[in-house]
């Protein structure tokens, strides 16, 4: 088996965008059970939010021009002619030289255009002393200022976070169409791999820790994981077990067996699952070069390196992107990285992207990133780290004190 042409990180992201479709199946979920699901249809507001003009503070509804010239040394005077009760339509009307008390969230009475905060006035037996002039619209939210009727509130592909659920609830929406929850399968391979629950290892054995780290990341992304167990380095058995698991899930993840070697059957097994097959075999990245990505009859298949740190970094970088696409989630439009100063020089090779595990700490008001040096097979380097520094393929390393992009661990 020979490596295909190694892809850059940027080429790999582009191939993911090009090759991975969104799942077509959608379901309708109760709003209270839709957290972290992906919206399958845009939501158009059917009403204004708020549905009436309301005050944002405790104070007095007034006509702003009646407060002009008011100050601590020269207060204005208005007659208080009523108050607004929460949940009721006010009967009092604000006219020239009058004011109506209104609580936070209360409906604005007719005739008023602003609210003077209670801290800036004083009610003395029905005579309101105003100690500050205010502008029209001050301390007021107009009907539809938050959400306007007939506008698109949320677009298809939006991840429903708590704030999106709140916005939908404000419109009285009780059910939403979402893409169904993804199910991915995970299968480990290797004669040396044994279940992580194994109490005592025979010399040469390795516990299957990759399953827990990869499944843990997938669960964080609201994806269910089906564990296919561990398969020996036997091609027919590997192919049969992979096919069996592949049939049950939306995406198949294989760990181990992605490098060049006599017993590395991953590529052949993936190719046997369906067309068009492998589109990435090898990425110009450290750690994680021997990574495989494929599409088999509409389902993504990911071949991860066997080393724990490499597998986790690759799955975080590329697996999350694949699953987001598969879930129908809109591409991220927000920064996924923070910038911190590096504590020491780190060499790198041109033409290869490097990802270095780091500990993030604050010093004198600035964030710093301290490299956690260790081989890719050491899981403790991940335990000690808070994130990963990204050194792009165009750079020949970074210098101490230089700002570097860091992908934080969540």
mmCIF file of C-alpha atoms in Angstrom:
data_model
loop_
_atom_site.group_PDB
_atom_site.id
_atom_site.type_symbol
_atom_site.label_atom_id
_atom_site.label_comp_id
_atom_site.label_asym_id
_atom_site.label_seq_id
_atom_site.Cartn_x
_atom_site.Cartn_y
_atom_site.Cartn_z
ATOM 1 C CA UNK A 1 0.000 0.000 0.000
ATOM 2 C CA UNK A 2 1.282 3.454 -0.891
ATOM 3 C CA UNK A 3 0.217 6.835 0.459
ATOM 4 C CA UNK A 4 -1.814 8.947 -1.878
ATOM 5 C CA UNK A 5 -0.620 12.497 -2.414
ATOM 6 C CA UNK A 6 -0.467 14.077 1.020
ATOM 7 C CA UNK A 7 -2.929 16.940 1.481
ATOM 8 C CA UNK A 8 -2.346 20.188 3.328
ATOM 9 C CA UNK A 9 -4.597 21.176 6.224
ATOM 10 C CA UNK A 10 -6.322 23.768 4.039
ATOM 11 C CA UNK A 11 -6.857 21.247 1.229
ATOM 12 C CA UNK A 12 -8.309 18.781 3.709
ATOM 13 C CA UNK A 13 -10.822 21.321 5.036
ATOM 14 C CA UNK A 14 -11.816 22.158 1.451
ATOM 15 C CA UNK A 15 -12.304 18.471 0.619
ATOM 16 C CA UNK A 16 -14.500 18.043 3.690
ATOM 17 C CA UNK A 17 -16.674 20.942 2.557
ATOM 18 C CA UNK A 18 -16.837 19.477 -0.944
ATOM 19 C CA UNK A 19 -17.498 15.836 -0.061
ATOM 20 C CA UNK A 20 -19.582 15.744 3.122
ATOM 21 C CA UNK A 21 -23.346 16.327 2.718
ATOM 22 C CA UNK A 22 -25.887 17.002 5.445
ATOM 23 C CA UNK A 23 -28.112 14.120 6.477
ATOM 24 C CA UNK A 24 -31.554 14.382 4.935
ATOM 25 C CA UNK A 25 -33.697 12.993 7.745
ATOM 26 C CA UNK A 26 -35.388 15.504 10.020
ATOM 27 C CA UNK A 27 -37.622 15.204 13.069
ATOM 28 C CA UNK A 28 -39.882 17.518 15.028
ATOM 29 C CA UNK A 29 -38.854 17.971 18.653
ATOM 30 C CA UNK A 30 -40.468 19.666 21.596
ATOM 31 C CA UNK A 31 -38.664 22.943 22.264
ATOM 32 C CA UNK A 32 -37.635 21.815 25.738
ATOM 33 C CA UNK A 33 -35.961 18.758 24.205
ATOM 34 C CA UNK A 34 -34.203 20.498 21.310
ATOM 35 C CA UNK A 35 -31.076 21.823 23.035
ATOM 36 C CA UNK A 36 -27.932 21.491 20.858
ATOM 37 C CA UNK A 37 -29.901 20.142 17.893
ATOM 38 C CA UNK A 38 -29.564 21.722 14.428
ATOM 39 C CA UNK A 39 -32.511 23.620 12.981
ATOM 40 C CA UNK A 40 -33.777 21.950 9.793
ATOM 41 C CA UNK A 41 -35.866 24.894 8.537
ATOM 42 C CA UNK A 42 -35.655 28.647 8.951
ATOM 43 C CA UNK A 43 -37.990 30.180 11.522
ATOM 44 C CA UNK A 44 -39.996 33.252 10.501
ATOM 45 C CA UNK A 45 -41.424 35.366 13.332
ATOM 46 C CA UNK A 46 -45.222 35.535 13.276
ATOM 47 C CA UNK A 47 -45.455 38.411 15.742
ATOM 48 C CA UNK A 48 -43.499 41.294 17.225
ATOM 49 C CA UNK A 49 -41.364 40.843 20.319
ATOM 50 C CA UNK A 50 -42.118 42.670 22.452
ATOM 51 C CA UNK A 51 -45.709 43.036 21.317
ATOM 52 C CA UNK A 52 -45.984 46.469 22.969
ATOM 53 C CA UNK A 53 -43.775 49.433 23.891
ATOM 54 C CA UNK A 54 -42.357 48.806 27.342
ATOM 55 C CA UNK A 55 -40.049 50.360 29.900
ATOM 56 C CA UNK A 56 -36.577 48.964 30.544
ATOM 57 C CA UNK A 57 -36.304 50.596 33.984
ATOM 58 C CA UNK A 58 -38.340 51.525 37.022
ATOM 59 C CA UNK A 59 -39.298 55.162 36.565
ATOM 60 C CA UNK A 60 -41.867 57.546 35.165
ATOM 61 C CA UNK A 61 -43.247 57.602 31.636
ATOM 62 C CA UNK A 62 -43.079 61.160 30.309
ATOM 63 C CA UNK A 63 -42.784 63.249 27.194
ATOM 64 C CA UNK A 64 -39.026 63.772 26.823
ATOM 65 C CA UNK A 65 -39.383 67.440 25.917
ATOM 66 C CA UNK A 66 -41.030 68.085 29.299
ATOM 67 C CA UNK A 67 -37.700 67.211 30.972
ATOM 68 C CA UNK A 68 -35.531 69.532 28.862
ATOM 69 C CA UNK A 69 -33.450 71.834 31.033
ATOM 70 C CA UNK A 70 -33.845 69.682 34.170
ATOM 71 C CA UNK A 71 -30.777 69.399 36.386
ATOM 72 C CA UNK A 72 -29.786 68.831 40.005
ATOM 73 C CA UNK A 73 -29.626 72.572 40.607
ATOM 74 C CA UNK A 74 -32.688 73.446 38.518
ATOM 75 C CA UNK A 75 -35.203 70.566 38.578
ATOM 76 C CA UNK A 76 -38.297 70.366 36.417
ATOM 77 C CA UNK A 77 -41.757 69.636 37.772
ATOM 78 C CA UNK A 78 -44.400 67.229 36.458
ATOM 79 C CA UNK A 79 -47.722 66.094 37.892
ATOM 80 C CA UNK A 80 -48.000 62.346 38.553
ATOM 81 C CA UNK A 81 -51.387 61.215 37.167
ATOM 82 C CA UNK A 82 -51.276 57.451 37.666
ATOM 83 C CA UNK A 83 -49.255 54.253 37.537
ATOM 84 C CA UNK A 84 -48.888 51.225 35.311
ATOM 85 C CA UNK A 85 -49.545 47.754 36.728
ATOM 86 C CA UNK A 86 -47.699 44.765 35.298
ATOM 87 C CA UNK A 87 -49.793 42.695 32.924
ATOM 88 C CA UNK A 88 -52.440 45.400 32.531
ATOM 89 C CA UNK A 89 -53.092 47.952 29.824
ATOM 90 C CA UNK A 90 -52.583 51.400 31.389
ATOM 91 C CA UNK A 91 -55.602 53.672 31.542
ATOM 92 C CA UNK A 92 -53.677 56.817 32.439
ATOM 93 C CA UNK A 93 -52.567 59.056 29.559
ATOM 94 C CA UNK A 94 -49.429 61.211 29.582
ATOM 95 C CA UNK A 95 -50.004 64.764 28.434
ATOM 96 C CA UNK A 96 -48.111 68.031 28.680
ATOM 97 C CA UNK A 97 -46.591 68.420 32.136
ATOM 98 C CA UNK A 98 -47.671 65.002 33.442
ATOM 99 C CA UNK A 99 -45.999 61.669 34.276
ATOM 100 C CA UNK A 100 -47.100 58.084 35.004
ATOM 101 C CA UNK A 101 -45.152 55.633 37.161
ATOM 102 C CA UNK A 102 -44.072 52.517 35.228
ATOM 103 C CA UNK A 103 -42.121 49.454 36.483
ATOM 104 C CA UNK A 104 -39.455 47.618 34.491
ATOM 105 C CA UNK A 105 -41.193 45.737 31.704
ATOM 106 C CA UNK A 106 -44.411 47.679 32.120
ATOM 107 C CA UNK A 107 -46.440 48.844 29.107
ATOM 108 C CA UNK A 108 -45.892 52.444 28.104
ATOM 109 C CA UNK A 109 -49.001 54.620 28.564
ATOM 110 C CA UNK A 110 -50.392 56.582 25.650
ATOM 111 C CA UNK A 111 -48.826 59.990 25.075
ATOM 112 C CA UNK A 112 -45.417 59.063 26.543
ATOM 113 C CA UNK A 113 -42.216 58.588 24.540
ATOM 114 C CA UNK A 114 -39.567 57.949 27.203
ATOM 115 C CA UNK A 115 -38.960 56.973 30.827
ATOM 116 C CA UNK A 116 -36.980 58.912 33.392
ATOM 117 C CA UNK A 117 -35.259 56.555 35.827
ATOM 118 C CA UNK A 118 -36.466 56.622 39.406
ATOM 119 C CA UNK A 119 -32.905 57.531 40.480
ATOM 120 C CA UNK A 120 -33.142 60.780 38.511
ATOM 121 C CA UNK A 121 -36.400 62.087 39.904
ATOM 122 C CA UNK A 122 -38.392 62.361 43.140
ATOM 123 C CA UNK A 123 -42.138 62.060 43.726
ATOM 124 C CA UNK A 124 -43.129 64.585 46.407
ATOM 125 C CA UNK A 125 -46.824 64.088 47.143
ATOM 126 C CA UNK A 126 -47.730 63.729 43.477
ATOM 127 C CA UNK A 127 -45.311 66.383 42.206
ATOM 128 C CA UNK A 128 -42.423 64.798 40.313
ATOM 129 C CA UNK A 129 -39.121 66.644 40.559
ATOM 130 C CA UNK A 130 -36.953 65.759 37.532
ATOM 131 C CA UNK A 131 -33.173 66.155 37.981
ATOM 132 C CA UNK A 132 -32.047 65.108 34.486
ATOM 133 C CA UNK A 133 -33.200 65.750 30.948
ATOM 134 C CA UNK A 134 -33.748 62.678 28.765
ATOM 135 C CA UNK A 135 -34.064 62.014 25.045
ATOM 136 C CA UNK A 136 -37.088 60.642 23.171
ATOM 137 C CA UNK A 137 -37.070 56.839 23.304
ATOM 138 C CA UNK A 138 -34.725 56.699 26.296
ATOM 139 C CA UNK A 139 -35.243 53.637 28.514
ATOM 140 C CA UNK A 140 -37.927 52.268 26.185
ATOM 141 C CA UNK A 141 -38.036 49.144 24.012
ATOM 142 C CA UNK A 142 -40.439 49.624 21.114
ATOM 143 C CA UNK A 143 -42.810 46.941 19.880
ATOM 144 C CA UNK A 144 -40.883 44.710 17.474
ATOM 145 C CA UNK A 145 -37.516 46.202 18.426
ATOM 146 C CA UNK A 146 -36.292 42.770 19.579
ATOM 147 C CA UNK A 147 -37.976 40.634 16.923
ATOM 148 C CA UNK A 148 -40.065 41.959 14.040
ATOM 149 C CA UNK A 149 -42.997 40.048 12.612
ATOM 150 C CA UNK A 150 -42.223 38.371 9.253
ATOM 151 C CA UNK A 151 -38.450 38.559 9.694
ATOM 152 C CA UNK A 152 -36.265 35.434 9.663
ATOM 153 C CA UNK A 153 -35.353 34.882 13.290
ATOM 154 C CA UNK A 154 -33.183 31.766 12.868
ATOM 155 C CA UNK A 155 -31.793 30.283 9.676
ATOM 156 C CA UNK A 156 -31.649 26.620 8.759
ATOM 157 C CA UNK A 157 -28.467 25.065 10.135
ATOM 158 C CA UNK A 158 -28.515 27.075 13.368
ATOM 159 C CA UNK A 159 -27.412 25.202 16.483
ATOM 160 C CA UNK A 160 -30.084 25.597 19.143
ATOM 161 C CA UNK A 161 -28.282 26.920 22.213
ATOM 162 C CA UNK A 162 -30.138 28.100 25.328
ATOM 163 C CA UNK A 163 -30.439 31.618 23.883
ATOM 164 C CA UNK A 164 -32.024 30.352 20.649
ATOM 165 C CA UNK A 165 -34.514 28.301 22.654
ATOM 166 C CA UNK A 166 -35.399 31.439 24.609
ATOM 167 C CA UNK A 167 -35.977 33.434 21.434
ATOM 168 C CA UNK A 168 -38.241 30.708 20.039
ATOM 169 C CA UNK A 169 -40.133 30.512 23.320
ATOM 170 C CA UNK A 170 -40.761 34.266 23.179
ATOM 171 C CA UNK A 171 -42.733 33.631 19.995
ATOM 172 C CA UNK A 172 -44.778 30.853 21.550
ATOM 173 C CA UNK A 173 -43.105 28.188 19.409
ATOM 174 C CA UNK A 174 -43.443 24.823 21.162
ATOM 175 C CA UNK A 175 -41.997 22.483 18.496
ATOM 176 C CA UNK A 176 -39.166 22.838 15.989
ATOM 177 C CA UNK A 177 -37.973 20.813 12.984
ATOM 178 C CA UNK A 178 -34.396 19.652 13.486
ATOM 179 C CA UNK A 179 -31.968 17.295 11.826
ATOM 180 C CA UNK A 180 -32.100 13.997 13.653
ATOM 181 C CA UNK A 181 -29.320 13.195 16.074
ATOM 182 C CA UNK A 182 -26.245 11.643 14.495
ATOM 183 C CA UNK A 183 -25.009 8.193 15.333
ATOM 184 C CA UNK A 184 -21.346 7.368 14.749
ATOM 185 C CA UNK A 185 -19.644 4.015 15.047
ATOM 186 C CA UNK A 186 -16.206 3.486 16.571
ATOM 187 C CA UNK A 187 -14.038 0.424 15.933
ATOM 188 C CA UNK A 188 -10.512 -0.142 17.238
ATOM 189 C CA UNK A 189 -8.044 -2.417 15.499
ATOM 190 C CA UNK A 190 -4.819 -4.112 16.527
ATOM 191 C CA UNK A 191 -3.682 -7.414 18.075
ATOM 192 C CA UNK A 192 -2.141 -5.448 20.936
ATOM 193 C CA UNK A 193 -5.327 -3.541 21.866
ATOM 194 C CA UNK A 194 -7.418 -4.795 24.806
ATOM 195 C CA UNK A 195 -10.516 -3.330 26.526
ATOM 196 C CA UNK A 196 -9.725 -0.350 28.755
ATOM 197 C CA UNK A 197 -11.330 -2.205 31.697
ATOM 198 C CA UNK A 198 -8.566 -4.854 31.576
ATOM 199 C CA UNK A 199 -7.133 -4.848 35.145
ATOM 200 C CA UNK A 200 -3.708 -6.302 34.346
ATOM 201 C CA UNK A 201 -1.887 -6.128 31.047
ATOM 202 C CA UNK A 202 0.177 -8.891 29.487
ATOM 203 C CA UNK A 203 3.472 -7.590 28.148
ATOM 204 C CA UNK A 204 2.891 -5.893 24.797
ATOM 205 C CA UNK A 205 -0.784 -5.115 25.370
ATOM 206 C CA UNK A 206 -2.297 -1.603 25.289
ATOM 207 C CA UNK A 207 -5.647 -0.554 26.744
ATOM 208 C CA UNK A 208 -8.147 0.953 24.293
ATOM 209 C CA UNK A 209 -8.181 4.503 25.641
ATOM 210 C CA UNK A 210 -8.854 6.039 22.221
ATOM 211 C CA UNK A 211 -12.472 4.903 22.364
ATOM 212 C CA UNK A 212 -13.178 6.961 25.488
ATOM 213 C CA UNK A 213 -11.394 10.089 24.246
ATOM 214 C CA UNK A 214 -12.965 10.027 20.780
ATOM 215 C CA UNK A 215 -16.416 9.078 22.066
ATOM 216 C CA UNK A 216 -16.115 11.786 24.715
ATOM 217 C CA UNK A 217 -15.511 14.447 22.065
ATOM 218 C CA UNK A 218 -18.403 13.154 19.950
ATOM 219 C CA UNK A 219 -20.726 13.228 22.964
ATOM 220 C CA UNK A 220 -19.706 16.855 23.613
ATOM 221 C CA UNK A 221 -20.900 17.613 20.088
ATOM 222 C CA UNK A 222 -24.299 15.991 20.797
ATOM 223 C CA UNK A 223 -23.537 12.864 18.767
ATOM 224 C CA UNK A 224 -24.339 9.306 19.899
ATOM 225 C CA UNK A 225 -21.550 6.727 19.675
ATOM 226 C CA UNK A 226 -21.892 2.996 19.013
ATOM 227 C CA UNK A 227 -18.830 1.059 20.175
ATOM 228 C CA UNK A 228 -17.904 -1.742 17.801
ATOM 229 C CA UNK A 229 -15.245 -3.162 20.102
ATOM 230 C CA UNK A 230 -11.759 -4.276 19.103
ATOM 231 C CA UNK A 231 -10.878 -6.227 15.974
ATOM 232 C CA UNK A 232 -7.735 -8.289 15.423
ATOM 233 C CA UNK A 233 -5.250 -7.631 12.627
ATOM 234 C CA UNK A 234 -7.063 -9.972 10.279
ATOM 235 C CA UNK A 235 -8.319 -8.484 7.018
ATOM 236 C CA UNK A 236 -11.480 -10.590 6.622
ATOM 237 C CA UNK A 237 -12.518 -10.123 10.250
ATOM 238 C CA UNK A 238 -11.720 -6.391 10.089
ATOM 239 C CA UNK A 239 -13.761 -5.965 6.916
ATOM 240 C CA UNK A 240 -16.732 -7.936 8.272
ATOM 241 C CA UNK A 241 -16.826 -6.059 11.586
ATOM 242 C CA UNK A 242 -16.413 -2.686 9.863
ATOM 243 C CA UNK A 243 -19.238 -3.478 7.424
ATOM 244 C CA UNK A 244 -21.535 -4.598 10.259
ATOM 245 C CA UNK A 245 -20.934 -1.377 12.206
ATOM 246 C CA UNK A 246 -21.067 0.799 9.081
ATOM 247 C CA UNK A 247 -24.614 -0.397 8.369
ATOM 248 C CA UNK A 248 -25.814 0.850 11.794
ATOM 249 C CA UNK A 249 -24.442 4.389 11.801
ATOM 250 C CA UNK A 250 -24.159 7.698 9.917
ATOM 251 C CA UNK A 251 -20.360 7.912 10.157
ATOM 252 C CA UNK A 252 -17.747 5.238 10.823
ATOM 253 C CA UNK A 253 -14.540 5.892 12.771
ATOM 254 C CA UNK A 254 -11.669 3.417 12.656
ATOM 255 C CA UNK A 255 -8.731 3.817 15.023
ATOM 256 C CA UNK A 256 -5.314 2.363 14.274
ATOM 257 C CA UNK A 257 -4.051 0.785 11.099
ATOM 258 C CA UNK A 258 -3.820 3.975 9.042
ATOM 259 C CA UNK A 259 -0.060 3.962 8.513
ATOM 260 C CA UNK A 260 1.974 1.962 6.005
ATOM 261 C CA UNK A 261 2.647 -1.543 7.254
ATOM 262 C CA UNK A 262 2.133 -5.220 6.553
ATOM 263 C CA UNK A 263 -0.908 -5.470 8.824
ATOM 264 C CA UNK A 264 -2.470 -2.098 8.073
ATOM 265 C CA UNK A 265 -5.671 -2.936 6.233
ATOM 266 C CA UNK A 266 -7.676 0.196 6.948
ATOM 267 C CA UNK A 267 -7.531 1.678 3.452
ATOM 268 C CA UNK A 268 -8.568 -1.580 1.785
ATOM 269 C CA UNK A 269 -11.364 -2.082 4.301
ATOM 270 C CA UNK A 270 -12.659 1.458 3.735
ATOM 271 C CA UNK A 271 -12.509 1.055 -0.033
ATOM 272 C CA UNK A 272 -14.602 -2.112 0.302
ATOM 273 C CA UNK A 273 -17.439 -0.229 2.024
ATOM 274 C CA UNK A 274 -18.551 1.689 -1.064
ATOM 275 C CA UNK A 275 -17.834 4.407 -3.582
ATOM 276 C CA UNK A 276 -16.332 6.904 -4.182
ATOM 277 C CA UNK A 277 -13.940 5.824 -1.419
ATOM 278 C CA UNK A 278 -10.855 7.507 0.021
ATOM 279 C CA UNK A 279 -10.357 11.212 -0.738
ATOM 280 C CA UNK A 280 -7.652 11.926 1.858
ATOM 281 C CA UNK A 281 -4.847 9.540 2.786
ATOM 282 C CA UNK A 282 -2.188 11.501 4.588
ATOM 283 C CA UNK A 283 -2.218 15.101 5.804
ATOM 284 C CA UNK A 284 0.796 17.390 6.003
ATOM 285 C CA UNK A 285 0.426 17.783 9.749
ATOM 286 C CA UNK A 286 2.229 16.821 12.932
ATOM 287 C CA UNK A 287 1.017 14.853 14.773
ATOM 288 C CA UNK A 288 -1.433 12.836 12.709
ATOM 289 C CA UNK A 289 -0.011 12.551 9.180
ATOM 290 C CA UNK A 290 -1.405 9.023 8.504
ATOM 291 C CA UNK A 291 -5.072 10.088 8.527
ATOM 292 C CA UNK A 292 -7.677 8.661 6.156
ATOM 293 C CA UNK A 293 -10.991 10.206 5.099
ATOM 294 C CA UNK A 294 -13.501 8.677 2.740
ATOM 295 C CA UNK A 295 -17.091 8.686 1.541
ATOM 296 C CA UNK A 296 -18.730 5.287 1.160
ATOM 297 C CA UNK A 297 -22.219 5.361 -0.364
ATOM 298 C CA UNK A 298 -23.017 8.708 1.242
ATOM 299 C CA UNK A 299 -21.470 7.983 4.655
ATOM 300 C CA UNK A 300 -18.186 9.502 5.881
ATOM 301 C CA UNK A 301 -15.498 7.129 7.128
ATOM 302 C CA UNK A 302 -12.546 8.400 9.195
ATOM 303 C CA UNK A 303 -9.353 6.441 9.767
ATOM 304 C CA UNK A 304 -7.553 7.856 12.813
ATOM 305 C CA UNK A 305 -3.938 7.273 13.851
ATOM 306 C CA UNK A 306 -3.476 4.842 16.710
ATOM 307 C CA UNK A 307 -1.482 7.149 18.984
ATOM 308 C CA UNK A 308 -3.877 8.685 21.544
ATOM 309 C CA UNK A 309 -2.714 12.307 21.268
ATOM 310 C CA UNK A 310 -2.593 12.153 17.469
ATOM 311 C CA UNK A 311 -6.053 10.576 17.276
ATOM 312 C CA UNK A 312 -7.599 13.153 19.587
ATOM 313 C CA UNK A 313 -6.011 16.150 17.866
ATOM 314 C CA UNK A 314 -7.000 14.910 14.402
ATOM 315 C CA UNK A 315 -10.559 14.191 15.510
ATOM 316 C CA UNK A 316 -10.837 17.608 17.113
ATOM 317 C CA UNK A 317 -9.542 19.368 13.996
ATOM 318 C CA UNK A 318 -11.212 17.380 11.246
ATOM 319 C CA UNK A 319 -13.719 15.030 12.852
ATOM 320 C CA UNK A 320 -15.665 17.912 14.356
ATOM 321 C CA UNK A 321 -15.766 19.641 10.962
ATOM 322 C CA UNK A 322 -17.066 16.458 9.324
ATOM 323 C CA UNK A 323 -19.752 15.913 11.960
ATOM 324 C CA UNK A 324 -20.864 19.564 11.806
ATOM 325 C CA UNK A 325 -21.331 19.225 8.063
ATOM 326 C CA UNK A 326 -23.150 15.927 8.453
ATOM 327 C CA UNK A 327 -25.470 17.405 11.099
ATOM 328 C CA UNK A 328 -26.435 20.220 8.741
ATOM 329 C CA UNK A 329 -24.884 22.885 10.972
ATOM 330 C CA UNK A 330 -23.933 26.207 9.408
ATOM 331 C CA UNK A 331 -20.192 26.846 9.071
ATOM 332 C CA UNK A 332 -18.753 28.641 12.081
ATOM 333 C CA UNK A 333 -18.499 32.385 11.595
ATOM 334 C CA UNK A 334 -16.826 33.067 14.928
ATOM 335 C CA UNK A 335 -13.213 32.692 16.044
ATOM 336 C CA UNK A 336 -12.315 29.170 17.142
ATOM 337 C CA UNK A 337 -8.953 30.312 18.465
ATOM 338 C CA UNK A 338 -7.535 32.678 21.035
ATOM 339 C CA UNK A 339 -4.132 34.352 20.850
ATOM 340 C CA UNK A 340 -1.499 33.896 23.526
ATOM 341 C CA UNK A 341 2.230 34.537 23.865
ATOM 342 C CA UNK A 342 4.412 31.459 23.534
ATOM 343 C CA UNK A 343 6.886 30.863 26.381
ATOM 344 C CA UNK A 344 9.683 29.375 24.293
ATOM 345 C CA UNK A 345 10.955 28.978 20.744
ATOM 346 C CA UNK A 346 9.349 26.141 18.753
ATOM 347 C CA UNK A 347 10.940 25.009 15.473
ATOM 348 C CA UNK A 348 8.741 23.780 12.630
ATOM 349 C CA UNK A 349 9.120 22.594 9.048
ATOM 350 C CA UNK A 350 7.888 24.633 6.106
ATOM 351 C CA UNK A 351 5.103 22.901 4.222
ATOM 352 C CA UNK A 352 3.749 21.081 7.278
ATOM 353 C CA UNK A 353 1.296 22.352 9.863
ATOM 354 C CA UNK A 354 2.289 21.580 13.459
ATOM 355 C CA UNK A 355 -0.077 21.365 16.427
ATOM 356 C CA UNK A 356 1.634 21.648 19.803
ATOM 357 C CA UNK A 357 -0.110 20.874 23.082
ATOM 358 C CA UNK A 358 0.135 23.757 25.548
ATOM 359 C CA UNK A 359 -0.809 24.839 29.030
ATOM 360 C CA UNK A 360 -2.545 28.227 29.045
ATOM 361 C CA UNK A 361 -2.026 30.611 31.955
ATOM 362 C CA UNK A 362 -2.441 34.309 32.704
ATOM 363 C CA UNK A 363 0.508 36.505 33.612
ATOM 364 C CA UNK A 364 0.440 40.273 34.134
ATOM 365 C CA UNK A 365 -2.876 40.600 32.334
ATOM 366 C CA UNK A 366 -1.866 38.563 29.258
ATOM 367 C CA UNK A 367 -2.442 34.970 28.190
ATOM 368 C CA UNK A 368 0.611 32.770 27.748
ATOM 369 C CA UNK A 369 0.965 29.328 26.184
ATOM 370 C CA UNK A 370 3.562 26.927 27.589
ATOM 371 C CA UNK A 371 4.366 23.949 25.315
ATOM 372 C CA UNK A 372 3.817 20.493 26.796
ATOM 373 C CA UNK A 373 6.618 18.542 25.191
ATOM 374 C CA UNK A 374 6.087 14.838 24.642
ATOM 375 C CA UNK A 375 5.747 12.161 22.007
ATOM 376 C CA UNK A 376 2.432 11.758 20.187
ATOM 377 C CA UNK A 377 1.717 8.479 21.969
ATOM 378 C CA UNK A 378 1.670 10.059 25.430
ATOM 379 C CA UNK A 379 -1.879 10.607 26.671
ATOM 380 C CA UNK A 380 -0.613 12.590 29.692
ATOM 381 C CA UNK A 381 0.400 15.422 27.360
ATOM 382 C CA UNK A 382 -3.302 15.903 26.642
ATOM 383 C CA UNK A 383 -4.240 15.696 30.313
ATOM 384 C CA UNK A 384 -1.741 18.440 31.157
ATOM 385 C CA UNK A 385 -2.740 20.678 28.256
ATOM 386 C CA UNK A 386 -5.475 23.320 27.978
ATOM 387 C CA UNK A 387 -5.270 23.701 24.208
ATOM 388 C CA UNK A 388 -3.253 23.303 21.031
ATOM 389 C CA UNK A 389 -0.993 25.885 19.385
ATOM 390 C CA UNK A 390 -1.324 26.008 15.628
ATOM 391 C CA UNK A 391 1.836 26.621 13.591
ATOM 392 C CA UNK A 392 0.800 27.014 9.947
ATOM 393 C CA UNK A 393 2.623 25.342 7.080
ATOM 394 C CA UNK A 394 3.974 28.727 5.909
ATOM 395 C CA UNK A 395 6.030 29.270 9.094
ATOM 396 C CA UNK A 396 9.411 27.933 10.158
ATOM 397 C CA UNK A 397 8.466 27.890 13.810
ATOM 398 C CA UNK A 398 7.622 30.581 16.364
ATOM 399 C CA UNK A 399 9.773 32.672 18.677
ATOM 400 C CA UNK A 400 9.481 33.157 22.420
ATOM 401 C CA UNK A 401 7.035 35.966 23.209
ATOM 402 C CA UNK A 402 5.331 35.766 19.806
ATOM 403 C CA UNK A 403 1.532 35.713 19.714
ATOM 404 C CA UNK A 404 0.285 32.342 18.477
ATOM 405 C CA UNK A 405 -3.230 31.003 17.712
ATOM 406 C CA UNK A 406 -4.445 28.505 20.317
ATOM 407 C CA UNK A 407 -7.377 26.124 19.953
ATOM 408 C CA UNK A 408 -8.677 25.863 23.536
ATOM 409 C CA UNK A 409 -9.875 22.592 24.988
ATOM 410 C CA UNK A 410 -13.492 22.697 26.025
#
